[in-house]
Coordinates of C-alpha atoms in Angstrom, one line a residue:
X1 CA 0.3 -0.2 -0.1
X2 CA 2.8 2.5 0.8
X3 CA 4.4 1.8 -2.4
X4 CA 1.4 2.8 -4.2
X5 CA 0.8 5.5 -2.5
X6 CA 4.4 6.4 -3.5
X7 CA 3.4 6.0 -7.0
X8 CA 0.4 7.9 -7.1
X9 CA 2.2 10.7 -5.6
X10 CA 4.8 10.8 -8.3
X11 CA 2.3 10.6 -10.9
X12 CA 0.1 13.3 -9.3
X13 CA 3.7 15.3 -9.4
X14 CA 4.6 15.0 -13.0
X15 CA 0.9 15.7 -14.0
X16 CA 1.1 18.9 -12.2
X17 CA 4.5 19.7 -13.8
X18 CA 3.1 19.3 -17.2
X19 CA 0.1 21.3 -16.6
X20 CA 2.3 24.2 -15.4
X21 CA 4.2 23.8 -18.8
X22 CA 1.1 23.7 -20.6
X23 CA -0.3 27.0 -18.9
X24 CA 3.2 28.6 -19.6
X25 CA 3.9 27.2 -22.8
X26 CA 6.9 25.2 -21.8
X27 CA 6.0 21.8 -22.5
X28 CA 9.0 20.0 -23.7
X29 CA 9.0 17.9 -26.8
X30 CA 7.3 14.7 -26.0
X31 CA 9.6 12.4 -28.5
X32 CA 12.5 14.1 -27.0
X33 CA 11.6 13.5 -23.6
X34 CA 10.8 9.7 -24.3
X35 CA 14.0 9.2 -25.7
X36 CA 16.0 10.9 -22.8
X37 CA 13.9 9.0 -20.2
X38 CA 14.5 5.8 -22.0
X39 CA 18.3 6.4 -22.3
X40 CA 18.4 6.8 -18.4
X41 CA 15.8 4.4 -17.1
X42 CA 17.6 1.7 -19.0
X43 CA 20.4 2.1 -16.2
X44 CA 18.7 3.6 -13.3
X45 CA 15.3 2.0 -13.1
X46 CA 16.9 -1.5 -12.7
X47 CA 19.6 -0.1 -10.3
X48 CA 16.9 1.5 -8.6
X49 CA 14.9 -2.1 -7.8
X50 CA 17.9 -3.7 -7.4
X51 CA 19.3 -1.3 -4.5
X52 CA 15.8 -1.3 -2.7
X53 CA 15.6 -5.3 -2.9
X54 CA 19.0 -5.4 -1.3
X55 CA 19.2 -2.2 1.1
X56 CA 15.6 -2.6 2.4
X57 CA 16.2 -5.9 4.4
X58 CA 19.6 -4.6 5.8
X59 CA 18.2 -1.2 6.8
X60 CA 14.8 -1.9 7.8
X61 CA 11.9 0.5 7.7
X62 CA 13.1 3.5 9.3
X63 CA 16.8 3.3 8.1
X64 CA 15.6 2.7 4.5
X65 CA 13.4 5.9 4.5
X66 CA 16.2 8.0 5.9
X67 CA 18.4 6.4 3.6
X68 CA 16.6 6.9 0.0
X69 CA 15.4 10.5 1.3
X70 CA 19.0 12.0 2.3
X71 CA 20.8 10.0 -0.5
X72 CA 24.5 9.1 -0.6
X73 CA 23.5 5.3 -0.2
X74 CA 26.1 3.3 -1.1
X75 CA 29.0 5.8 -0.3
X76 CA 27.8 6.4 3.3
X77 CA 24.5 5.2 4.5
X78 CA 25.2 1.6 3.9
X79 CA 28.6 1.5 5.1
X80 CA 27.7 3.4 8.4
X81 CA 24.7 1.0 9.0
X82 CA 26.8 -2.2 8.1
X83 CA 29.6 -1.0 10.7
X84 CA 27.1 0.1 13.4
X85 CA 25.4 -3.4 12.9
X86 CA 29.0 -5.0 13.4
X87 CA 29.4 -3.4 16.5
X88 CA 26.1 -3.7 17.9
X89 CA 26.3 -7.3 16.8
X90 CA 22.6 -7.4 15.8
X91 CA 21.1 -9.7 13.2
X92 CA 19.2 -8.4 10.0
X93 CA 15.4 -8.6 10.3
X94 CA 15.3 -8.1 14.0
X95 CA 13.8 -4.9 15.8
X96 CA 17.1 -4.0 17.4
X97 CA 19.0 -4.2 14.0
X98 CA 16.3 -1.6 12.5
X99 CA 16.8 0.7 15.4
X100 CA 20.5 0.5 15.0
X101 CA 20.1 1.0 11.3
X102 CA 17.8 4.1 11.9
X103 CA 19.9 5.8 14.6
X104 CA 23.2 5.3 12.3
X105 CA 21.6 6.6 9.2
X106 CA 20.3 9.4 11.2
X107 CA 23.9 10.4 12.6
X108 CA 25.3 9.9 9.2
X109 CA 22.8 12.6 8.1
X110 CA 23.4 15.0 10.5
X111 CA 27.5 14.6 10.5
X112 CA 27.2 15.1 6.7
X113 CA 25.1 18.1 7.1
X114 CA 27.6 19.5 9.5
X115 CA 30.4 18.8 7.3
X116 CA 29.1 20.3 4.3
X117 CA 28.1 23.5 6.5
X118 CA 31.7 23.7 7.6
X119 CA 32.8 23.1 4.2
X120 CA 31.0 25.9 3.0
X121 CA 32.3 28.4 5.5
X122 CA 36.0 27.1 4.8
X123 CA 35.9 26.8 1.3
X124 CA 37.6 30.1 0.3
X125 CA 40.6 29.7 3.0
X126 CA 41.1 26.3 1.9
X127 CA 41.0 26.6 -1.7
X128 CA 44.8 26.9 -2.4
X129 CA 45.2 23.6 -0.5
X130 CA 42.4 21.6 -2.3
X131 CA 43.7 22.9 -5.7
X132 CA 47.2 21.5 -4.6
X133 CA 48.2 19.1 -7.7
X134 CA 50.0 17.0 -5.0
X135 CA 46.5 16.1 -3.3
X136 CA 44.6 15.4 -6.8
X137 CA 45.5 12.0 -6.9
X138 CA 44.5 11.4 -3.2
X139 CA 41.0 13.1 -3.8
X140 CA 40.5 10.9 -7.0
X141 CA 40.9 7.7 -4.9
X142 CA 38.7 8.3 -1.9
X143 CA 35.7 6.4 -3.1
X144 CA 37.8 3.4 -4.0
X145 CA 39.8 3.3 -1.2
X146 CA 36.3 3.5 1.3
X147 CA 35.0 0.3 -0.7
X148 CA 38.4 -1.5 -0.9
X149 CA 38.5 -1.3 2.8
X150 CA 34.9 -2.0 3.4
X151 CA 35.0 -4.9 0.8
X152 CA 37.7 -6.5 2.3
X153 CA 36.3 -6.8 5.7
X154 CA 33.3 -8.7 4.3
X155 CA 35.0 -10.5 1.6
X156 CA 37.1 -12.2 4.3
X157 CA 33.8 -13.4 6.1
X158 CA 32.7 -15.6 3.2
X159 CA 35.7 -16.2 0.9
X160 CA 33.8 -19.1 -0.9
X161 CA 31.1 -16.9 -2.0
X162 CA 32.8 -13.8 -2.7
X163 CA 36.0 -15.2 -4.8
X164 CA 34.3 -16.0 -8.1
X165 CA 32.6 -12.7 -8.4
X166 CA 35.2 -10.6 -7.4
X167 CA 37.8 -12.2 -9.5
X168 CA 35.3 -12.5 -12.7
X169 CA 34.3 -8.5 -12.3
X170 CA 38.0 -7.6 -11.8
X171 CA 39.1 -9.8 -14.8
X172 CA 35.9 -7.9 -16.8
X173 CA 37.3 -4.6 -15.7
X174 CA 40.9 -5.0 -16.6
X175 CA 40.1 -6.6 -20.2
X176 CA 37.5 -4.4 -20.8
X177 CA 38.1 -0.8 -19.3
X178 CA 34.9 0.6 -20.2
X179 CA 33.1 -1.7 -18.0
X180 CA 34.7 0.6 -15.0
X181 CA 32.2 3.3 -15.7
X182 CA 29.3 0.7 -15.6
X183 CA 29.5 -0.6 -12.0
X184 CA 26.1 -0.2 -10.9
X185 CA 24.8 -2.6 -13.8
X186 CA 27.7 -5.0 -12.8
X187 CA 26.3 -5.3 -9.6
X188 CA 23.6 -7.2 -11.1
X189 CA 25.4 -10.3 -12.5
X190 CA 28.0 -10.3 -9.5
X191 CA 25.1 -10.2 -6.9
X192 CA 23.1 -12.9 -9.0
X193 CA 26.7 -15.1 -8.9
X194 CA 27.0 -14.5 -5.3
X195 CA 23.3 -15.6 -4.4
X196 CA 23.8 -18.6 -6.6
X197 CA 27.0 -19.8 -4.9
X198 CA 25.5 -19.1 -1.4
X199 CA 22.6 -21.0 -2.1
X200 CA 24.5 -24.0 -3.7
X201 CA 26.8 -23.9 -0.1
X202 CA 23.9 -23.8 1.5
X203 CA 22.2 -26.8 -0.1
X204 CA 25.2 -28.5 -0.1
X205 CA 25.6 -28.0 3.7
X206 CA 22.0 -29.3 4.1
X207 CA 22.4 -32.8 2.3

């Protein structure tokens, strides 16, 4: 029901935008709009569905609401929630885990806003430092370093599941460099392989 309400709200919002456009004569060309929407939707619609199906069980209701509302899902909110879960030693799907996820995501959002606020105030004084060519390589590798550190922690917990997806995606990016810019799409086959391997290992243990 909540998903249906969200869809109806979004539909009414788009109707309102097109109504305003028709009143003021600023309606975009429908053909161009559809072409642009299809090109973007081919990437973001599957990614949005996959991210919701993967992240919502991990975060719970409150954590998911705050995460998708404030953004920075994969690079801030998910690592923060997973780290808080490990520290508190809660299990996915429990009420305790939902409370921990909600508090961690809320804390991350508040800290992010404070850092942005401080960054705006200090932007002018720090501009010479931030533009220093010596620091440029460091800024370019912040996100890969973050995910590498987080990924290693969880890969070590289940190397049997992580080895094949990690190796196959690494080889793909090495031999097809253009695939590096499509990491969001690569999550789908990599996640599928991990799920299949996990299921096979679980089935083998049950026999």
